GROMACS .gro file of N, CA, C and O in nm:
model
  496
    1UNK      N    1  -1.655   3.219  -3.432
    1UNK     CA    2  -1.747   3.132  -3.356
    1UNK      C    3  -1.695   2.974  -3.381
    1UNK      O    4  -1.689   2.922  -3.285
    2UNK      N    5  -1.650   2.908  -3.509
    2UNK     CA    6  -1.628   2.810  -3.515
    2UNK      C    7  -1.491   2.777  -3.453
    2UNK      O    8  -1.452   2.661  -3.382
    3UNK      N    9  -1.391   2.878  -3.447
    3UNK     CA   10  -1.273   2.843  -3.386
    3UNK      C   11  -1.261   2.819  -3.220
    3UNK      O   12  -1.211   2.744  -3.186
    4UNK      N   13  -1.374   2.930  -3.175
    4UNK     CA   14  -1.382   2.909  -3.053
    4UNK      C   15  -1.441   2.781  -3.009
    4UNK      O   16  -1.401   2.730  -2.904
    5UNK      N   17  -1.540   2.702  -3.076
    5UNK     CA   18  -1.614   2.604  -3.028
    5UNK      C   19  -1.506   2.481  -3.064
    5UNK      O   20  -1.465   2.406  -2.966
    6UNK      N   21  -1.400   2.500  -3.146
    6UNK     CA   22  -1.290   2.388  -3.174
    6UNK      C   23  -1.168   2.413  -3.046
    6UNK      O   24  -1.127   2.286  -3.012
    7UNK      N   25  -1.162   2.514  -3.008
    7UNK     CA   26  -1.054   2.558  -2.914
    7UNK      C   27  -1.132   2.494  -2.786
    7UNK      O   28  -1.048   2.425  -2.723
    8UNK      N   29  -1.257   2.508  -2.754
    8UNK     CA   30  -1.298   2.474  -2.638
    8UNK      C   31  -1.286   2.313  -2.644
    8UNK      O   32  -1.305   2.237  -2.536
    9UNK      N   33  -1.352   2.232  -2.748
    9UNK     CA   34  -1.357   2.094  -2.770
    9UNK      C   35  -1.205   2.067  -2.743
    9UNK      O   36  -1.179   1.952  -2.679
   10UNK      N   37  -1.118   2.121  -2.780
   10UNK     CA   38  -0.993   2.081  -2.786
   10UNK      C   39  -0.925   2.072  -2.626
   10UNK      O   40  -0.857   1.987  -2.599
   11UNK      N   41  -0.957   2.182  -2.570
   11UNK     CA   42  -0.933   2.202  -2.417
   11UNK      C   43  -1.010   2.081  -2.328
   11UNK      O   44  -0.953   2.052  -2.256
   12UNK      N   45  -1.113   2.064  -2.366
   12UNK     CA   46  -1.199   1.965  -2.298
   12UNK      C   47  -1.128   1.820  -2.302
   12UNK      O   48  -1.097   1.741  -2.243
   13UNK      N   49  -1.105   1.773  -2.450
   13UNK     CA   50  -1.036   1.649  -2.458
   13UNK      C   51  -0.914   1.656  -2.379
   13UNK      O   52  -0.861   1.563  -2.335
   14UNK      N   53  -0.818   1.760  -2.386
   14UNK     CA   54  -0.694   1.775  -2.343
   14UNK      C   55  -0.705   1.727  -2.179
   14UNK      O   56  -0.639   1.667  -2.107
   15UNK      N   57  -0.787   1.829  -2.116
   15UNK     CA   58  -0.831   1.799  -1.951
   15UNK      C   59  -0.874   1.662  -1.916
   15UNK      O   60  -0.843   1.605  -1.842
   16UNK      N   61  -0.968   1.632  -2.009
   16UNK     CA   62  -1.009   1.472  -1.991
   16UNK      C   63  -0.893   1.360  -1.984
   16UNK      O   64  -0.875   1.272  -1.891
   17UNK      N   65  -0.802   1.417  -2.082
   17UNK     CA   66  -0.677   1.299  -2.118
   17UNK      C   67  -0.572   1.318  -1.993
   17UNK      O   68  -0.525   1.220  -1.927
   18UNK      N   69  -0.580   1.445  -1.929
   18UNK     CA   70  -0.511   1.454  -1.815
   18UNK      C   71  -0.533   1.398  -1.711
   18UNK      O   72  -0.476   1.332  -1.603
   19UNK      N   73  -0.657   1.365  -1.690
   19UNK     CA   74  -0.707   1.299  -1.545
   19UNK      C   75  -0.726   1.171  -1.575
   19UNK      O   76  -0.641   1.087  -1.479
   20UNK      N   77  -0.696   1.091  -1.666
   20UNK     CA   78  -0.642   0.940  -1.716
   20UNK      C   79  -0.503   0.934  -1.678
   20UNK      O   80  -0.473   0.820  -1.636
   21UNK      N   81  -0.429   1.037  -1.716
   21UNK     CA   82  -0.289   1.018  -1.709
   21UNK      C   83  -0.242   1.014  -1.584
   21UNK      O   84  -0.170   0.922  -1.538
   22UNK      N   85  -0.312   1.144  -1.495
   22UNK     CA   86  -0.267   1.109  -1.342
   22UNK      C   87  -0.301   0.986  -1.255
   22UNK      O   88  -0.235   0.945  -1.187
   23UNK      N   89  -0.423   0.936  -1.321
   23UNK     CA   90  -0.481   0.808  -1.232
   23UNK      C   91  -0.365   0.713  -1.281
   23UNK      O   92  -0.340   0.616  -1.223
   24UNK      N   93  -0.327   0.713  -1.405
   24UNK     CA   94  -0.257   0.566  -1.461
   24UNK      C   95  -0.112   0.604  -1.404
   24UNK      O   96  -0.031   0.489  -1.358
   25UNK      N   97  -0.033   0.711  -1.389
   25UNK     CA   98   0.076   0.750  -1.332
   25UNK      C   99   0.049   0.697  -1.164
   25UNK      O  100   0.163   0.644  -1.117
   26UNK      N  101  -0.061   0.718  -1.101
   26UNK     CA  102  -0.069   0.658  -0.959
   26UNK      C  103  -0.067   0.532  -0.963
   26UNK      O  104  -0.026   0.480  -0.865
   27UNK      N  105  -0.131   0.470  -1.056
   27UNK     CA  106  -0.122   0.314  -1.043
   27UNK      C  107   0.008   0.269  -1.054
   27UNK      O  108   0.027   0.143  -1.007
   28UNK      N  109   0.104   0.344  -1.159
   28UNK     CA  110   0.220   0.282  -1.196
   28UNK      C  111   0.312   0.294  -1.082
   28UNK      O  112   0.377   0.193  -1.054
   29UNK      N  113   0.284   0.407  -0.987
   29UNK     CA  114   0.367   0.418  -0.879
   29UNK      C  115   0.350   0.336  -0.780
   29UNK      O  116   0.441   0.287  -0.715
   30UNK      N  117   0.217   0.293  -0.765
   30UNK     CA  118   0.173   0.186  -0.651
   30UNK      C  119   0.213   0.073  -0.700
   30UNK      O  120   0.270  -0.021  -0.622
   31UNK      N  121   0.188   0.000  -0.820
   31UNK     CA  122   0.255  -0.125  -0.868
   31UNK      C  123   0.397  -0.114  -0.852
   31UNK      O  124   0.477  -0.202  -0.818
   32UNK      N  125   0.495  -0.001  -0.877
   32UNK     CA  126   0.645  -0.008  -0.847
   32UNK      C  127   0.657  -0.021  -0.697
   32UNK      O  128   0.751  -0.106  -0.665
   33UNK      N  129   0.584   0.042  -0.598
   33UNK     CA  130   0.617   0.019  -0.480
   33UNK      C  131   0.585  -0.143  -0.438
   33UNK      O  132   0.677  -0.171  -0.336
   34UNK      N  133   0.481  -0.201  -0.482
   34UNK     CA  134   0.460  -0.323  -0.454
   34UNK      C  135   0.555  -0.408  -0.496
   34UNK      O  136   0.591  -0.499  -0.413
   35UNK      N  137   0.589  -0.397  -0.640
   35UNK     CA  138   0.691  -0.479  -0.662
   35UNK      C  139   0.809  -0.477  -0.600
   35UNK      O  140   0.909  -0.548  -0.568
   36UNK      N  141   0.865  -0.367  -0.532
   36UNK     CA  142   0.985  -0.331  -0.505
   36UNK      C  143   0.968  -0.395  -0.362
   36UNK      O  144   1.066  -0.475  -0.315
   37UNK      N  145   0.867  -0.379  -0.280
   37UNK     CA  146   0.847  -0.445  -0.153
   37UNK      C  147   0.867  -0.593  -0.180
   37UNK      O  148   0.921  -0.684  -0.075
   38UNK      N  149   0.815  -0.663  -0.280
   38UNK     CA  150   0.802  -0.798  -0.309
   38UNK      C  151   0.948  -0.861  -0.337
   38UNK      O  152   0.998  -0.943  -0.294
   39UNK      N  153   1.038  -0.754  -0.418
   39UNK     CA  154   1.179  -0.807  -0.425
   39UNK      C  155   1.254  -0.805  -0.325
   39UNK      O  156   1.326  -0.903  -0.300
   40UNK      N  157   1.255  -0.721  -0.247
   40UNK     CA  158   1.296  -0.701  -0.104
   40UNK      C  159   1.278  -0.837   0.010
   40UNK      O  160   1.369  -0.880   0.030
   41UNK      N  161   1.160  -0.857  -0.010
   41UNK     CA  162   1.083  -0.970   0.072
   41UNK      C  163   1.168  -1.083   0.025
   41UNK      O  164   1.186  -1.201   0.083
   42UNK      N  165   1.142  -1.121  -0.137
   42UNK     CA  166   1.202  -1.225  -0.172
   42UNK      C  167   1.367  -1.242  -0.163
   42UNK      O  168   1.383  -1.343  -0.142
   43UNK      N  169   1.431  -1.138  -0.175
   43UNK     CA  170   1.558  -1.112  -0.156
   43UNK      C  171   1.615  -1.166  -0.019
   43UNK      O  172   1.711  -1.260  -0.008
   44UNK      N  173   1.535  -1.129   0.073
   44UNK     CA  174   1.565  -1.139   0.207
   44UNK      C  175   1.544  -1.299   0.266
   44UNK      O  176   1.634  -1.363   0.311
   45UNK      N  177   1.461  -1.358   0.201
   45UNK     CA  178   1.430  -1.511   0.216
   45UNK      C  179   1.545  -1.581   0.152
   45UNK      O  180   1.570  -1.673   0.203
   46UNK      N  181   1.572  -1.556   0.022
   46UNK     CA  182   1.657  -1.627  -0.059
   46UNK      C  183   1.795  -1.619   0.006
   46UNK      O  184   1.867  -1.698   0.041
   47UNK      N  185   1.828  -1.482   0.072
   47UNK     CA  186   1.953  -1.459   0.164
   47UNK      C  187   1.951  -1.559   0.279
   47UNK      O  188   2.044  -1.623   0.292
   48UNK      N  189   1.844  -1.580   0.347
   48UNK     CA  190   1.841  -1.620   0.468
   48UNK      C  191   1.863  -1.804   0.418
   48UNK      O  192   1.930  -1.865   0.521
   49UNK      N  193   1.786  -1.846   0.341
   49UNK     CA  194   1.829  -1.985   0.293
   49UNK      C  195   1.933  -2.011   0.268
   49UNK      O  196   1.996  -2.112   0.311
   50UNK      N  197   2.009  -1.949   0.180
   50UNK     CA  198   2.151  -1.964   0.167
   50UNK      C  199   2.251  -1.968   0.264
   50UNK      O  200   2.353  -2.020   0.290
   51UNK      N  201   2.232  -1.866   0.344
   51UNK     CA  202   2.299  -1.839   0.479
   51UNK      C  203   2.260  -1.974   0.571
   51UNK      O  204   2.427  -2.042   0.599
   52UNK      N  205   2.173  -2.052   0.554
   52UNK     CA  206   2.150  -2.171   0.644
   52UNK      C  207   2.227  -2.271   0.580
   52UNK      O  208   2.302  -2.349   0.635
   53UNK      N  209   2.242  -2.248   0.466
   53UNK     CA  210   2.326  -2.380   0.393
   53UNK      C  211   2.473  -2.373   0.395
   53UNK      O  212   2.544  -2.476   0.413
   54UNK      N  213   2.500  -2.226   0.432
   54UNK     CA  214   2.669  -2.209   0.425
   54UNK      C  215   2.680  -2.260   0.584
   54UNK      O  216   2.787  -2.295   0.616
   55UNK      N  217   2.620  -2.171   0.694
   55UNK     CA  218   2.629  -2.175   0.803
   55UNK      C  219   2.500  -2.202   0.858
   55UNK      O  220   2.452  -2.131   0.910
   56UNK      N  221   2.469  -2.334   0.948
   56UNK     CA  222   2.368  -2.360   0.981
   56UNK      C  223   2.308  -2.284   1.124
   56UNK      O  224   2.182  -2.266   1.143
   57UNK      N  225   2.421  -2.247   1.188
   57UNK     CA  226   2.369  -2.160   1.301
   57UNK      C  227   2.365  -2.025   1.271
   57UNK      O  228   2.364  -1.933   1.384
   58UNK      N  229   2.364  -2.000   1.145
   58UNK     CA  230   2.337  -1.832   1.124
   58UNK      C  231   2.259  -1.757   1.172
   58UNK      O  232   2.222  -1.651   1.212
   59UNK      N  233   2.111  -1.842   1.194
   59UNK     CA  234   2.001  -1.766   1.224
   59UNK      C  235   2.014  -1.730   1.399
   59UNK      O  236   1.952  -1.648   1.437
   60UNK      N  237   2.095  -1.803   1.453
   60UNK     CA  238   2.110  -1.770   1.620
   60UNK      C  239   2.193  -1.656   1.614
   60UNK      O  240   2.190  -1.588   1.724
   61UNK      N  241   2.270  -1.611   1.530
   61UNK     CA  242   2.366  -1.495   1.539
   61UNK      C  243   2.267  -1.357   1.484
   61UNK      O  244   2.338  -1.240   1.522
   62UNK      N  245   2.181  -1.361   1.421
   62UNK     CA  246   2.080  -1.233   1.369
   62UNK      C  247   2.064  -1.197   1.501
   62UNK      O  248   2.028  -1.219   1.589
   63UNK      N  249   2.067  -1.048   1.464
   63UNK     CA  250   2.005  -0.945   1.567
   63UNK      C  251   1.873  -0.974   1.604
   63UNK      O  252   1.803  -1.079   1.647
   64UNK      N  253   1.759  -0.847   1.595
   64UNK     CA  254   1.626  -0.866   1.590
   64UNK      C  255   1.554  -0.914   1.459
   64UNK      O  256   1.612  -0.949   1.381
   65UNK      N  257   1.426  -0.872   1.498
   65UNK     CA  258   1.336  -0.895   1.362
   65UNK      C  259   1.367  -0.860   1.241
   65UNK      O  260   1.442  -0.714   1.259
   66UNK      N  261   1.330  -0.881   1.150
   66UNK     CA  262   1.371  -0.816   1.006
   66UNK      C  263   1.296  -0.678   1.001
   66UNK      O  264   1.199  -0.669   1.067
   67UNK      N  265   1.316  -0.595   0.929
   67UNK     CA  266   1.291  -0.453   0.907
   67UNK      C  267   1.176  -0.453   0.820
   67UNK      O  268   1.183  -0.532   0.700
   68UNK      N  269   1.054  -0.415   0.846
   68UNK     CA  270   0.925  -0.424   0.765
   68UNK      C  271   0.942  -0.289   0.683
   68UNK      O  272   0.939  -0.188   0.744
   69UNK      N  273   0.913  -0.312   0.552
   69UNK     CA  274   0.946  -0.179   0.473
   69UNK      C  275   0.802  -0.095   0.491
   69UNK      O  276   0.806   0.026   0.501
   70UNK      N  277   0.686  -0.161   0.499
   70UNK     CA  278   0.556  -0.084   0.545
   70UNK      C  279   0.473  -0.134   0.645
   70UNK      O  280   0.490  -0.264   0.690
   71UNK      N  281   0.359  -0.079   0.704
   71UNK     CA  282   0.288  -0.152   0.795
   71UNK      C  283   0.208  -0.237   0.729
   71UNK      O  284   0.151  -0.203   0.593
   72UNK      N  285   0.109  -0.337   0.766
   72UNK     CA  286   0.003  -0.385   0.718
   72UNK      C  287  -0.101  -0.289   0.653
   72UNK      O  288  -0.164  -0.285   0.562
   73UNK      N  289  -0.139  -0.216   0.750
   73UNK     CA  290  -0.251  -0.112   0.720
   73UNK      C  291  -0.205   0.031   0.719
   73UNK      O  292  -0.148   0.062   0.811
   74UNK      N  293  -0.222   0.079   0.614
   74UNK     CA  294  -0.167   0.216   0.592
   74UNK      C  295  -0.301   0.317   0.563
   74UNK      O  296  -0.411   0.283   0.515
   75UNK      N  297  -0.252   0.456   0.617
   75UNK     CA  298  -0.399   0.554   0.607
   75UNK      C  299  -0.342   0.618   0.500
   75UNK      O  300  -0.232   0.676   0.476
   76UNK      N  301  -0.471   0.618   0.401
   76UNK     CA  302  -0.429   0.700   0.281
   76UNK      C  303  -0.566   0.802   0.264
   76UNK      O  304  -0.680   0.764   0.285
   77UNK      N  305  -0.545   0.881   0.169
   77UNK     CA  306  -0.616   0.995   0.133
   77UNK      C  307  -0.680   0.935   0.008
   77UNK      O  308  -0.628   0.926  -0.091
   78UNK      N  309  -0.819   0.931  -0.003
   78UNK     CA  310  -0.908   0.906  -0.099
   78UNK      C  311  -0.982   1.009  -0.141
   78UNK      O  312  -0.976   1.130  -0.113
   79UNK      N  313  -1.071   0.954  -0.272
   79UNK     CA  314  -1.136   1.096  -0.340
   79UNK      C  315  -1.250   1.121  -0.229
   79UNK      O  316  -1.300   1.237  -0.250
   80UNK      N  317  -1.283   1.045  -0.118
   80UNK     CA  318  -1.429   1.087  -0.046
   80UNK      C  319  -1.362   1.094   0.121
   80UNK      O  320  -1.423   1.090   0.196
   81UNK      N  321  -1.249   1.130   0.130
   81UNK     CA  322  -1.189   1.147   0.274
   81UNK      C  323  -1.065   1.029   0.276
   81UNK      O  324  -1.023   1.007   0.189
   82UNK      N  325  -1.055   0.980   0.390
   82UNK     CA  326  -0.919   0.890   0.433
   82UNK      C  327  -0.972   0.799   0.439
   82UNK      O  328  -1.100   0.704   0.448
   83UNK      N  329  -0.888   0.679   0.402
   83UNK     CA  330  -0.935   0.520   0.403
   83UNK      C  331  -0.792   0.457   0.471
   83UNK      O  332  -0.695   0.485   0.459
   84UNK      N  333  -0.835   0.343   0.497
   84UNK     CA  334  -0.736   0.245   0.532
   84UNK      C  335  -0.722   0.152   0.428
   84UNK      O  336  -0.816   0.071   0.389
   85UNK      N  337  -0.578   0.113   0.363
   85UNK     CA  338  -0.542   0.025   0.267
   85UNK      C  339  -0.465  -0.086   0.339
   85UNK      O  340  -0.375  -0.043   0.412
   86UNK      N  341  -0.496  -0.202   0.311
   86UNK     CA  342  -0.435  -0.344   0.338
   86UNK      C  343  -0.345  -0.364   0.246
   86UNK      O  344  -0.351  -0.386   0.130
   87UNK      N  345  -0.207  -0.376   0.266
   87UNK     CA  346  -0.066  -0.385   0.215
   87UNK      C  347  -0.074  -0.520   0.159
   87UNK      O  348   0.000  -0.553   0.092
   88UNK      N  349  -0.126  -0.620   0.232
   88UNK     CA  350  -0.110  -0.764   0.194
   88UNK      C  351  -0.207  -0.813   0.100
   88UNK      O  352  -0.163  -0.857  -0.001
   89UNK      N  353  -0.337  -0.767   0.096
   89UNK     CA  354  -0.436  -0.775   0.017
   89UNK      C  355  -0.462  -0.705  -0.086
   89UNK      O  356  -0.539  -0.724  -0.196
   90UNK      N  357  -0.401  -0.561  -0.099
   90UNK     CA  358  -0.406  -0.465  -0.177
   90UNK      C  359  -0.559  -0.419  -0.183
   90UNK      O  360  -0.582  -0.399  -0.317
   91UNK      N  361  -0.620  -0.409  -0.090
   91UNK     CA  362  -0.774  -0.379  -0.100
   91UNK      C  363  -0.778  -0.263   0.018
   91UNK      O  364  -0.695  -0.254   0.102
   92UNK      N  365  -0.910  -0.203   0.013
   92UNK     CA  366  -0.921  -0.116   0.124
   92UNK      C  367  -1.002  -0.228   0.240
   92UNK      O  368  -1.053  -0.339   0.200
   93UNK      N  369  -0.921  -0.196   0.344
   93UNK     CA  370  -0.952  -0.266   0.493
   93UNK      C  371  -1.088  -0.262   0.509
   93UNK      O  372  -1.174  -0.168   0.500
   94UNK      N  373  -1.143  -0.385   0.570
   94UNK     CA  374  -1.264  -0.389   0.615
   94UNK      C  375  -1.281  -0.446   0.748
   94UNK      O  376  -1.187  -0.489   0.829
   95UNK      N  377  -1.368  -0.381   0.856
   95UNK     CA  378  -1.423  -0.395   0.973
   95UNK      C  379  -1.538  -0.477   0.980
   95UNK      O  380  -1.620  -0.371   0.973
   96UNK      N  381  -1.529  -0.597   1.013
   96UNK     CA  382  -1.680  -0.652   0.983
   96UNK      C  383  -1.717  -0.648   0.849
   96UNK      O  384  -1.646  -0.703   0.752
   97UNK      N  385  -1.837  -0.590   0.817
   97UNK     CA  386  -1.878  -0.577   0.681
   97UNK      C  387  -1.881  -0.448   0.627
   97UNK      O  388  -1.925  -0.415   0.530
   98UNK      N  389  -1.802  -0.358   0.696
   98UNK     CA  390  -1.794  -0.196   0.662
   98UNK      C  391  -1.664  -0.177   0.638
   98UNK      O  392  -1.553  -0.170   0.679
   99UNK      N  393  -1.635  -0.144   0.495
   99UNK     CA  394  -1.522  -0.110   0.423
   99UNK      C  395  -1.505   0.032   0.486
   99UNK      O  396  -1.529   0.125   0.521
  100UNK      N  397  -1.358   0.043   0.534
  100UNK     CA  398  -1.293   0.160   0.610
  100UNK      C  399  -1.254   0.265   0.463
  100UNK      O  400  -1.169   0.289   0.464
  101UNK      N  401  -1.356   0.326   0.437
  101UNK     CA  402  -1.332   0.454   0.346
  101UNK      C  403  -1.430   0.573   0.357
  101UNK      O  404  -1.548   0.540   0.448
  102UNK      N  405  -1.385   0.692   0.328
  102UNK     CA  406  -1.480   0.802   0.369
  102UNK      C  407  -1.466   0.856   0.516
  102UNK      O  408  -1.546   0.898   0.560
  103UNK      N  409  -1.343   0.826   0.557
  103UNK     CA  410  -1.325   0.870   0.709
  103UNK      C  411  -1.281   1.000   0.711
  103UNK      O  412  -1.177   1.052   0.626
  104UNK      N  413  -1.245   1.038   0.840
  104UNK     CA  414  -1.191   1.161   0.861
  104UNK      C  415  -1.038   1.135   0.910
  104UNK      O  416  -1.010   0.987   0.941
  105UNK      N  417  -0.949   1.204   0.923
  105UNK     CA  418  -0.825   1.187   0.949
  105UNK      C  419  -0.798   1.089   1.085
  105UNK      O  420  -0.724   1.004   1.102
  106UNK      N  421  -0.882   1.151   1.177
  106UNK     CA  422  -0.873   1.116   1.339
  106UNK      C  423  -0.945   0.977   1.324
  106UNK      O  424  -0.877   0.857   1.398
  107UNK      N  425  -1.070   0.945   1.254
  107UNK     CA  426  -1.130   0.794   1.240
  107UNK      C  427  -1.039   0.689   1.153
  107UNK      O  428  -1.029   0.595   1.211
  108UNK      N  429  -0.951   0.752   1.062
  108UNK     CA  430  -0.871   0.662   0.995
  108UNK      C  431  -0.735   0.609   1.076
  108UNK      O  432  -0.688   0.492   1.088
  109UNK      N  433  -0.706   0.692   1.162
  109UNK     CA  434  -0.587   0.670   1.271
  109UNK      C  435  -0.618   0.543   1.328
  109UNK      O  436  -0.597   0.475   1.372
  110UNK      N  437  -0.756   0.600   1.423
  110UNK     CA  438  -0.793   0.516   1.524
  110UNK      C  439  -0.819   0.346   1.446
  110UNK      O  440  -0.786   0.256   1.503
  111UNK      N  441  -0.901   0.357   1.323
  111UNK     CA  442  -0.919   0.222   1.266
  111UNK      C  443  -0.774   0.144   1.207
  111UNK      O  444  -0.784   0.006   1.253
  112UNK      N  445  -0.685   0.243   1.205
  112UNK     CA  446  -0.563   0.153   1.130
  112UNK      C  447  -0.484   0.108   1.272
  112UNK      O  448  -0.449  -0.017   1.258
  113UNK      N  449  -0.483   0.185   1.378
  113UNK     CA  450  -0.413   0.119   1.519
  113UNK      C  451  -0.506   0.011   1.564
  113UNK      O  452  -0.449  -0.082   1.581
  114UNK      N  453  -0.632  -0.001   1.539
  114UNK     CA  454  -0.715  -0.100   1.582
  114UNK      C  455  -0.700  -0.253   1.492
  114UNK      O  456  -0.659  -0.354   1.555
  115UNK      N  457  -0.689  -0.223   1.345
  115UNK     CA  458  -0.646  -0.323   1.278
  115UNK      C  459  -0.532  -0.383   1.309
  115UNK      O  460  -0.512  -0.496   1.293
  116UNK      N  461  -0.416  -0.277   1.314
  116UNK     CA  462  -0.277  -0.326   1.347
  116UNK      C  463  -0.286  -0.410   1.482
  116UNK      O  464  -0.189  -0.507   1.461
  117UNK      N  465  -0.339  -0.370   1.561
  117UNK     CA  466  -0.346  -0.425   1.715
  117UNK      C  467  -0.388  -0.581   1.680
  117UNK      O  468  -0.345  -0.664   1.760
  118UNK      N  469  -0.514  -0.571   1.613
  118UNK     CA  470  -0.579  -0.709   1.601
  118UNK      C  471  -0.487  -0.800   1.505
  118UNK      O  472  -0.471  -0.917   1.552
  119UNK      N  473  -0.442  -0.733   1.427
  119UNK     CA  474  -0.329  -0.852   1.326
  119UNK      C  475  -0.203  -0.882   1.396
  119UNK      O  476  -0.163  -0.984   1.388
  120UNK      N  477  -0.169  -0.790   1.496
  120UNK     CA  478  -0.031  -0.815   1.573
  120UNK      C  479  -0.076  -0.940   1.682
  120UNK      O  480   0.001  -1.048   1.704
  121UNK      N  481  -0.197  -0.952   1.744
  121UNK     CA  482  -0.247  -1.022   1.849
  121UNK      C  483  -0.291  -1.164   1.764
  121UNK      O  484  -0.267  -1.265   1.829
  122UNK      N  485  -0.338  -1.164   1.642
  122UNK     CA  486  -0.373  -1.266   1.561
  122UNK      C  487  -0.220  -1.373   1.524
  122UNK      O  488  -0.242  -1.457   1.513
  123UNK      N  489  -0.131  -1.277   1.518
  123UNK     CA  490   0.003  -1.354   1.491
  123UNK      C  491   0.097  -1.418   1.606
  123UNK      O  492   0.160  -1.501   1.590
  124UNK      N  493   0.033  -1.388   1.727
  124UNK     CA  494   0.068  -1.445   1.819
  124UNK      C  495   0.063  -1.592   1.873
  124UNK      O  496  -0.050  -1.633   1.853
   0.00000   0.00000   0.00000
């Protein structure tokens, strides 16, 4: 009996630790992705400024706009459905005072499209 209780307690502790480990792995992965995007952006800006110092007309020779690594608003699966994640502020997006979480996939796609359209029009 005592061995069974000890075994159950050990299994419970092991399972509780696994949940924390998966959460921390997801956090590390998100931090690595964000850091990679920031390094790429910083590198591109640094290269462009050096290019201008070497050859001032270099910007006129460039092709189109630079490649974006991610969209500003991403649809992600959360614990209670889908959500819209703002990659610039690193938070769940909001429309008005409503947080965009707990959505169906269809609702999340429509909300992400609406937010992306609004952001692109605001930048013009």
